[in-house]
XYZ file of C-alpha atoms in Angstrom:
543
model
C -4.335 -19.423 10.519
C -2.970 -20.787 7.281
C 0.624 -19.687 6.873
C 3.269 -18.398 9.230
C 6.745 -17.182 8.314
C 9.263 -15.825 10.804
C 12.606 -14.173 10.036
C 14.754 -13.382 13.070
C 18.359 -12.344 13.691
C 19.811 -11.025 16.941
C 18.277 -9.938 20.239
C 15.640 -7.629 18.807
C 13.836 -6.794 22.048
C 17.036 -5.591 23.745
C 18.068 -3.533 20.719
C 14.682 -1.859 20.521
C 14.690 -1.117 24.227
C 18.150 0.457 24.192
C 17.823 2.441 20.947
C 17.918 6.241 20.996
C 14.902 6.689 18.692
C 11.993 4.299 18.193
C 8.909 4.670 16.009
C 5.895 2.359 15.877
C 3.013 2.597 13.406
C 0.186 0.396 12.175
C -0.313 0.452 8.413
C -3.262 -0.701 6.306
C -3.069 -1.529 2.603
C -6.219 -2.181 0.537
C -7.533 -4.592 -2.062
C -6.610 -3.557 -5.565
C -7.923 -5.098 -8.751
C -6.248 -6.187 -11.995
C -8.401 -3.711 -13.891
C -5.473 -3.045 -16.243
C -6.225 -6.385 -17.931
C -8.737 -7.367 -20.546
C -11.460 -9.669 -19.138
C -10.367 -13.294 -19.117
C -11.030 -15.444 -22.189
C -10.104 -18.927 -23.425
C -10.999 -21.190 -26.342
C -11.092 -24.989 -26.059
C -11.256 -27.420 -28.988
C -11.909 -31.120 -28.372
C -9.634 -33.571 -30.202
C -9.990 -37.297 -30.792
C -8.098 -38.264 -27.665
C -7.589 -34.989 -25.862
C -8.146 -31.276 -25.992
C -6.487 -28.079 -27.216
C -6.698 -24.795 -25.317
C -5.870 -21.361 -26.717
C -5.497 -18.768 -24.007
C -3.558 -15.745 -22.763
C -1.823 -16.725 -19.551
C 1.477 -16.430 -17.747
C 2.325 -20.123 -18.270
C 0.916 -22.567 -20.796
C 2.416 -25.402 -18.738
C 0.510 -24.350 -15.618
C -2.710 -24.513 -17.648
C -1.763 -27.898 -19.102
C -1.115 -29.368 -15.655
C -4.307 -28.035 -14.073
C -6.601 -28.960 -16.975
C -5.130 -32.457 -17.156
C -5.881 -32.898 -13.454
C -9.408 -31.584 -13.898
C -10.234 -33.883 -16.816
C -8.314 -36.897 -15.537
C -6.052 -36.890 -18.608
C -2.363 -37.450 -19.175
C -0.368 -34.311 -19.872
C 0.207 -35.525 -23.426
C -3.540 -35.305 -24.091
C -3.726 -31.592 -23.263
C -2.202 -29.070 -25.663
C -2.101 -25.424 -24.631
C -1.166 -22.641 -27.019
C -0.666 -19.033 -26.000
C -2.370 -16.186 -27.775
C -1.068 -12.659 -27.209
C -1.187 -12.062 -23.468
C -0.995 -8.283 -23.179
C -0.684 -7.231 -19.554
C -0.262 -9.851 -16.860
C 0.822 -8.257 -13.560
C 0.130 -11.586 -11.801
C -3.552 -11.562 -12.759
C -3.065 -14.257 -15.400
C -1.049 -16.542 -13.150
C -4.107 -18.175 -11.583
C -6.504 -20.079 -13.825
C -9.692 -18.155 -14.491
C -11.749 -19.469 -17.420
C -9.461 -22.049 -19.020
C -10.810 -24.954 -16.995
C -14.443 -23.976 -17.659
C -13.830 -23.842 -21.399
C -11.963 -27.158 -21.341
C -14.623 -28.978 -19.337
C -17.489 -27.738 -21.509
C -15.682 -28.529 -24.753
C -14.721 -32.014 -23.603
C -18.218 -32.893 -22.386
C -20.124 -31.321 -25.292
C -17.573 -32.344 -27.960
C -17.784 -28.909 -29.601
C -15.414 -25.913 -29.601
C -16.112 -23.518 -26.708
C -15.030 -19.953 -26.118
C -15.464 -18.763 -22.551
C -15.169 -15.026 -21.841
C -15.977 -13.146 -18.658
C -17.657 -9.788 -18.690
C -15.792 -6.982 -16.997
C -18.029 -7.181 -13.918
C -17.661 -10.968 -13.717
C -13.923 -10.486 -13.882
C -14.055 -7.993 -11.016
C -16.004 -10.470 -8.898
C -13.995 -13.657 -9.432
C -10.419 -12.641 -10.269
C -7.597 -12.469 -7.730
C -6.800 -9.206 -5.916
C -3.752 -7.685 -4.264
C -3.708 -8.954 -0.675
C -4.851 -6.339 1.831
C -2.516 -6.306 4.827
C -2.342 -4.880 8.317
C 1.257 -4.243 9.349
C 2.439 -3.244 12.814
C 6.053 -2.112 12.580
C 8.599 -0.804 15.068
C 11.885 0.603 13.747
C 14.814 1.923 15.793
C 18.034 3.853 15.181
C 20.840 5.546 17.114
C 21.495 9.279 17.480
C 23.174 9.386 14.054
C 20.313 7.739 12.226
C 22.052 4.367 11.981
C 19.373 1.672 11.854
C 19.640 -0.812 14.720
C 16.604 -3.064 14.596
C 13.070 -3.647 13.426
C 10.114 -5.718 14.544
C 7.042 -6.308 12.409
C 3.857 -8.317 12.427
C 2.171 -8.718 9.044
C -1.413 -9.945 8.802
C -2.575 -10.767 5.260
C -6.096 -11.567 4.066
C -5.815 -14.378 1.492
C -9.572 -14.763 1.028
C -11.432 -18.034 0.765
C -8.602 -19.868 -1.053
C -4.860 -20.043 -0.564
C -3.833 -19.284 -4.155
C -0.435 -17.605 -3.695
C -1.080 -16.321 -0.184
C 1.944 -18.199 1.162
C 4.521 -17.000 -1.379
C 3.158 -13.421 -1.300
C 3.550 -13.447 2.476
C 7.097 -14.786 2.147
C 8.134 -11.897 -0.113
C 6.483 -9.397 2.216
C 8.609 -10.854 5.035
C 11.932 -11.309 3.223
C 11.793 -7.697 1.999
C 10.158 -6.027 5.013
C 13.380 -4.653 6.505
C 14.213 -2.898 3.240
C 17.527 -2.728 1.352
C 19.473 -1.529 4.386
C 22.434 -2.697 6.444
C 21.096 -3.780 9.833
C 20.477 -7.235 11.265
C 18.385 -7.264 14.426
C 15.143 -8.199 12.759
C 12.025 -9.997 13.960
C 9.284 -10.409 11.354
C 6.184 -12.517 11.802
C 3.867 -13.000 8.874
C 0.430 -14.611 9.038
C -2.044 -15.141 6.209
C -5.640 -15.843 7.120
C -8.526 -17.590 5.368
C -11.598 -15.322 5.236
C -14.864 -15.010 3.320
C -13.435 -12.042 1.439
C -12.300 -11.986 -2.221
C -9.357 -14.212 -3.054
C -5.908 -12.658 -2.923
C -3.318 -13.711 -5.478
C -0.279 -12.558 -7.413
C -0.106 -8.846 -8.177
C 2.860 -6.815 -9.399
C 5.180 -6.279 -6.447
C 4.003 -9.528 -4.822
C 3.728 -8.481 -1.172
C 6.684 -6.103 -1.220
C 4.454 -3.150 -2.161
C 2.676 -3.619 1.159
C 5.634 -4.096 3.500
C 7.752 -1.421 1.770
C 5.013 1.153 2.422
C 5.403 0.535 6.147
C 9.202 0.337 6.141
C 9.817 3.487 4.136
C 7.196 5.518 5.977
C 8.765 4.610 9.331
C 12.139 5.829 8.031
C 10.676 9.271 7.412
C 9.581 9.500 11.052
C 12.980 8.353 12.318
C 14.762 10.906 10.137
C 12.581 13.640 11.612
C 13.357 12.485 15.174
C 17.111 12.378 14.502
C 17.091 15.725 12.723
C 18.386 14.550 9.345
C 16.704 14.421 5.956
C 14.811 11.404 4.598
C 17.488 11.189 1.901
C 20.300 11.124 4.436
C 18.855 8.358 6.626
C 18.516 6.175 3.531
C 21.983 6.956 2.219
C 23.653 6.288 5.591
C 22.038 2.861 5.804
C 21.970 1.849 2.131
C 23.246 -1.624 1.375
C 26.512 -1.814 -0.576
C 28.357 -4.678 -2.270
C 29.699 -7.132 0.303
C 27.319 -6.010 3.061
C 24.699 -8.331 4.498
C 21.038 -7.700 3.772
C 18.612 -8.013 6.710
C 17.496 -11.409 5.349
C 21.076 -12.683 5.623
C 22.090 -12.634 1.957
C 25.388 -10.992 1.009
C 24.887 -8.171 -1.480
C 26.712 -8.924 -4.724
C 29.138 -6.715 -6.629
C 26.367 -5.398 -8.886
C 24.406 -3.848 -6.007
C 23.703 -0.209 -6.887
C 21.285 1.197 -4.310
C 23.561 4.127 -3.471
C 23.937 4.895 -7.166
C 20.144 5.166 -7.491
C 20.012 7.465 -4.466
C 22.713 9.740 -5.851
C 20.877 9.867 -9.175
C 17.837 11.480 -7.501
C 19.638 13.478 -4.795
C 19.575 16.866 -6.530
C 15.954 16.682 -7.642
C 14.893 15.662 -4.131
C 16.852 18.377 -2.343
C 15.870 21.105 -4.806
C 12.120 20.588 -4.410
C 10.364 21.604 -1.206
C 7.389 19.240 -1.584
C 9.214 16.024 -2.449
C 9.024 12.540 -1.000
C 11.617 9.808 -1.435
C 11.555 6.026 -1.046
C 13.847 3.114 -1.832
C 13.132 -0.512 -2.612
C 14.678 -3.799 -3.535
C 12.989 -6.712 -5.237
C 14.012 -10.226 -6.110
C 14.438 -11.776 -9.529
C 13.453 -15.443 -9.565
C 11.177 -17.501 -7.336
C 13.987 -18.190 -4.869
C 13.608 -19.358 -1.237
C 14.854 -22.856 -2.112
C 12.153 -23.693 -4.654
C 12.989 -25.299 -8.038
C 13.399 -22.571 -10.637
C 14.528 -23.416 -14.170
C 14.587 -21.412 -17.379
C 14.772 -23.178 -20.742
C 15.390 -22.003 -24.272
C 15.391 -24.208 -27.361
C 16.879 -23.150 -30.688
C 16.045 -25.159 -33.803
C 17.122 -24.693 -37.413
C 14.146 -24.947 -39.763
C 14.197 -24.049 -43.468
C 17.292 -21.942 -43.024
C 15.830 -19.931 -40.149
C 16.768 -19.931 -36.473
C 13.659 -20.623 -34.375
C 13.693 -19.485 -30.749
C 11.318 -21.686 -28.788
C 10.480 -20.882 -25.186
C 7.267 -20.976 -23.171
C 8.157 -17.715 -21.414
C 5.043 -15.560 -21.716
C 5.402 -11.972 -22.868
C 3.261 -9.857 -20.550
C 4.531 -6.468 -21.625
C 8.189 -6.884 -20.705
C 9.172 -7.951 -24.233
C 10.713 -11.315 -23.374
C 10.538 -12.397 -27.013
C 12.624 -9.369 -27.972
C 15.014 -10.148 -25.114
C 15.465 -13.730 -26.357
C 16.040 -12.439 -29.893
C 18.681 -10.009 -28.639
C 20.388 -12.746 -26.621
C 20.725 -14.903 -29.733
C 21.919 -12.019 -31.928
C 24.431 -10.820 -29.312
C 25.820 -14.323 -28.811
C 25.965 -15.578 -32.391
C 26.267 -12.420 -34.468
C 23.245 -13.461 -36.540
C 20.868 -10.800 -37.840
C 17.237 -10.576 -36.664
C 16.002 -11.268 -40.203
C 17.303 -14.828 -39.853
C 15.430 -15.486 -36.605
C 11.856 -16.500 -35.770
C 10.507 -16.137 -32.204
C 7.710 -18.642 -31.617
C 4.695 -18.214 -29.368
C 4.533 -20.418 -26.247
C 3.018 -23.844 -26.882
C 3.220 -27.074 -24.912
C 3.694 -28.941 -28.197
C 6.612 -26.800 -29.435
C 8.322 -24.907 -26.629
C 10.111 -26.279 -23.527
C 8.825 -25.439 -20.060
C 10.468 -22.141 -19.134
C 8.534 -21.667 -15.917
C 5.842 -19.148 -15.154
C 6.316 -15.511 -16.133
C 6.395 -14.269 -12.583
C 8.868 -13.019 -9.964
C 10.596 -10.746 -12.513
C 12.454 -13.864 -13.615
C 12.129 -14.370 -17.352
C 14.756 -11.897 -18.602
C 17.256 -13.473 -16.210
C 16.252 -17.144 -16.392
C 15.016 -17.634 -19.947
C 17.434 -14.955 -21.169
C 20.355 -16.914 -19.709
C 18.957 -20.235 -20.949
C 18.540 -18.844 -24.464
C 22.061 -17.432 -24.318
C 23.395 -20.879 -23.420
C 21.516 -22.443 -26.320
C 22.901 -19.725 -28.592
C 26.457 -20.497 -27.440
C 25.960 -24.078 -28.634
C 24.683 -22.788 -31.962
C 27.653 -20.427 -32.226
C 30.024 -23.334 -31.743
C 28.230 -25.367 -34.398
C 28.394 -22.450 -36.853
C 32.193 -22.397 -36.722
C 32.461 -25.075 -39.388
C 28.916 -25.346 -40.761
C 26.285 -23.064 -42.267
C 22.662 -22.706 -41.183
C 21.676 -24.809 -44.186
C 24.015 -27.583 -43.041
C 22.510 -27.447 -39.538
C 18.963 -27.968 -40.854
C 16.846 -29.948 -38.383
C 19.256 -29.649 -35.461
C 18.212 -28.398 -32.027
C 20.182 -26.706 -29.261
C 18.773 -26.669 -25.731
C 19.870 -24.254 -23.022
C 18.910 -24.455 -19.343
C 19.590 -22.302 -16.326
C 18.634 -23.320 -12.790
C 18.637 -20.834 -9.932
C 19.923 -22.453 -6.717
C 18.726 -20.728 -3.548
C 18.167 -21.493 0.136
C 14.777 -21.986 1.836
C 13.122 -19.658 4.302
C 14.581 -19.951 7.806
C 17.720 -21.625 6.431
C 20.364 -22.494 9.039
C 23.161 -21.230 6.771
C 25.037 -18.211 8.075
C 24.516 -16.309 4.833
C 21.582 -17.888 2.998
C 20.961 -16.958 -0.639
C 17.293 -16.110 -0.752
C 17.250 -15.119 -4.453
C 19.687 -15.223 -7.369
C 19.490 -11.481 -7.989
C 18.045 -8.259 -6.601
C 17.235 -4.976 -8.293
C 17.361 -1.709 -6.342
C 15.547 1.585 -6.796
C 15.023 5.118 -5.510
C 12.016 7.196 -6.513
C 11.164 10.833 -5.820
C 7.606 12.170 -6.015
C 7.177 15.945 -6.320
C 3.941 17.770 -5.483
C 2.835 21.126 -6.819
C 1.485 23.852 -4.594
C -2.021 22.592 -5.418
C -1.257 19.197 -3.866
C -1.202 17.317 -7.169
C 1.682 15.117 -8.191
C 3.756 17.226 -10.596
C 6.623 14.874 -11.384
C 8.098 11.485 -10.518
C 11.785 10.704 -10.939
C 12.545 6.981 -10.823
C 16.123 5.659 -10.746
C 16.395 1.894 -11.143
C 19.346 -0.449 -10.883
C 18.555 -2.980 -13.617
C 21.992 -4.552 -13.961
C 22.217 -4.435 -17.739
C 19.458 -2.871 -19.794
C 19.049 -5.468 -22.536
C 16.465 -3.234 -24.203
C 16.500 0.316 -22.741
C 13.177 1.291 -24.349
C 11.490 -1.723 -22.776
C 13.020 -0.819 -19.406
C 11.755 2.761 -19.639
C 8.303 1.445 -20.498
C 8.358 -0.830 -17.468
C 9.405 2.030 -15.193
C 6.771 4.436 -16.495
C 3.975 1.870 -16.357
C 4.972 0.784 -12.864
C 5.040 4.350 -11.586
C 1.535 4.999 -12.916
C 0.302 1.807 -11.244
C 2.033 2.855 -8.012
C 0.410 6.294 -8.116
C -3.009 4.693 -8.480
C -2.246 2.381 -5.562
C -1.169 5.365 -3.457
C -3.863 7.876 -4.331
C -7.039 6.629 -5.954
C -7.607 2.858 -6.170
C -9.892 1.361 -3.550
C -11.945 -1.765 -4.239
C -15.038 -1.659 -2.036
C -15.865 -4.940 -0.265
C -18.823 -5.327 2.106
C -19.345 -8.621 3.970
C -17.195 -10.419 1.423
C -19.054 -8.988 -1.593
C -17.419 -6.632 -4.095
C -19.438 -3.435 -4.450
C -17.275 -1.644 -7.020
C -17.686 -1.428 -10.758
C -15.002 -0.717 -13.334
C -15.794 2.985 -13.308
C -15.690 3.251 -9.513
C -12.485 1.346 -8.716
C -10.502 4.561 -8.838
C -8.091 3.881 -11.693
C -5.805 6.838 -12.290
C -6.918 8.622 -15.464
C -4.423 9.438 -18.194
C -5.053 13.145 -17.658
C -3.822 12.766 -14.067
C -0.517 11.100 -14.992
C 2.362 13.494 -14.222
C 5.726 13.830 -15.925
C 7.817 10.709 -15.312
C 11.594 10.741 -15.658
C 13.260 7.330 -15.881
C 16.907 6.915 -14.903
C 18.498 3.583 -15.757
C 21.473 2.555 -13.619
C 23.698 -0.110 -15.187
C 26.364 -1.482 -12.858
C 26.129 -5.257 -12.961
C 28.295 -6.621 -15.780
C 28.398 -10.214 -14.572
C 27.878 -12.928 -17.136
C 24.436 -14.208 -16.091
C 22.035 -13.056 -18.839
C 24.669 -10.477 -19.788
C 24.179 -8.837 -16.394
C 20.419 -8.258 -16.627
C 18.262 -8.160 -13.499
C 14.479 -8.210 -13.364
C 12.695 -4.846 -13.470
C 9.041 -5.800 -13.950
C 7.891 -5.712 -10.333
C 10.203 -3.365 -8.443
C 8.999 -0.334 -10.399
C 5.681 -0.247 -8.518
C 7.140 -0.761 -5.017
C 8.633 2.607 -3.910
C 6.011 4.895 -5.450
C 3.356 4.808 -2.714
C 5.730 5.515 0.205
C 7.362 8.302 -1.831
C 3.901 9.851 -2.300
C 3.255 9.456 1.436
C 6.490 11.312 2.203
C 5.618 14.125 -0.189
C 2.212 14.666 1.420
C 3.764 14.577 4.886
C 5.809 17.592 3.814
C 2.786 19.175 2.175
C 0.432 19.280 5.163
C 2.193 17.594 8.105
C -0.255 14.674 8.225
C 1.433 11.284 8.600
C -0.830 8.873 6.725
C -0.725 5.144 7.447
C -3.459 3.787 5.157
C -3.698 3.363 1.390
C -5.072 4.933 -0.654
C -3.993 8.112 1.105
C -6.935 10.098 2.424
C -7.477 13.856 2.613
C -5.504 14.595 -0.534
C -6.311 16.431 -3.754
C -7.248 13.045 -5.189
C -9.313 11.490 -2.392
C -11.268 12.887 0.545
């Protein structure tokens, strides 16, 4: 046993014993593969007293630290420059080929490009952690949630990677975004000879939310109310206390997302519904700092941050933050690529944090520039730099505080999946509380992409592993084909107008979380079979 996390409030055993309705199920979630990414590649160039790496990753500073350790160098001897990253989804958070390229280049004293084939990538890259979850959920005769007990067993493979943090998120989110407090959650991650588990969009919450939301459907049936109603009656509101002890802030909009999908859910016979919440920022007491540096060079405003763009458009977000704050036009601004020699450490692009953390840091730097521009022109500010920082202060797991702050912000969501009479997914309606949509088109893109990924997770993706060996190929993983993607309607809920990053909350990860349980609920209506394993079996998509 490698990791163990326990979250407990109240006398759970007594509550479960005395509750009117109790449901217990065991859920299984599978390996899934980062097949949405290009195979890993890195280029290393030896220098006189060091090395330069060009790579696509979620943090150039992570690569710098690890390569320096590998080669026994000081950090100053290792320069890492980001190329275009494309998709990340957690798959480019772990090192893959950067250290191989660096070692070969340093020893051979020649430039080296190291690229994996697609099959090599399938074999060695990190996967979504498969989990076995035993969950008991209880409510009273009115559907009011009273308590929940869960045991989560995660397979982290032969190496820890991010098995601990993934397990933490699975635990801190396992009770869902609902107002009840008798919770007992035990999470255990285990070393095995199976493929390594690592970061993957949703980061553990996809697994535990599947169990939580599916159990709610059973309870609603036992009480005699609809799946919508049991969620609405228990939905967290501003000022209420989340199951993990954190007080929901004034920007909490779970009920608004539910109301946004109410009509479409109730007007379709074969519809499933699920809710979710997901953190922004690393949280749980760990250091978490965003940094943005603005410099004036040749009459242009340079935005310098190491925040990696992995599809969420963080460079555009930083540009908008500067324009909104200073009134400058985009034509006067240059957004630089991440580089350890030019951009400050903005932390890893993970945990849906960069729009909030680096966005706020860049805004703070822009406020300094705005002040300087009151009595000087850009030409007069030539060569000056303005640094902004934002640090998220949170409390650790199992904090003794009465109301610990697990994360600086949460997004909330409700999704409805509608089946046709043929059993195929006809439409998905996804309502997401994003705080403030800095770039609505980017937000819609995140929602649509996340829904497609969630549909694949629910219906078709299944990485075959036999005795620790991957038996799948790219064509047999079960990726959802473009011809199978249904209509997707995105609904953006903007409620949070607080000043942090102009009210923005992370949306990158939450979009994939509620889709699978919503699909499960739709199929339960379709044929009466209550499925507890992913991908769902005996459907139009998978036998």
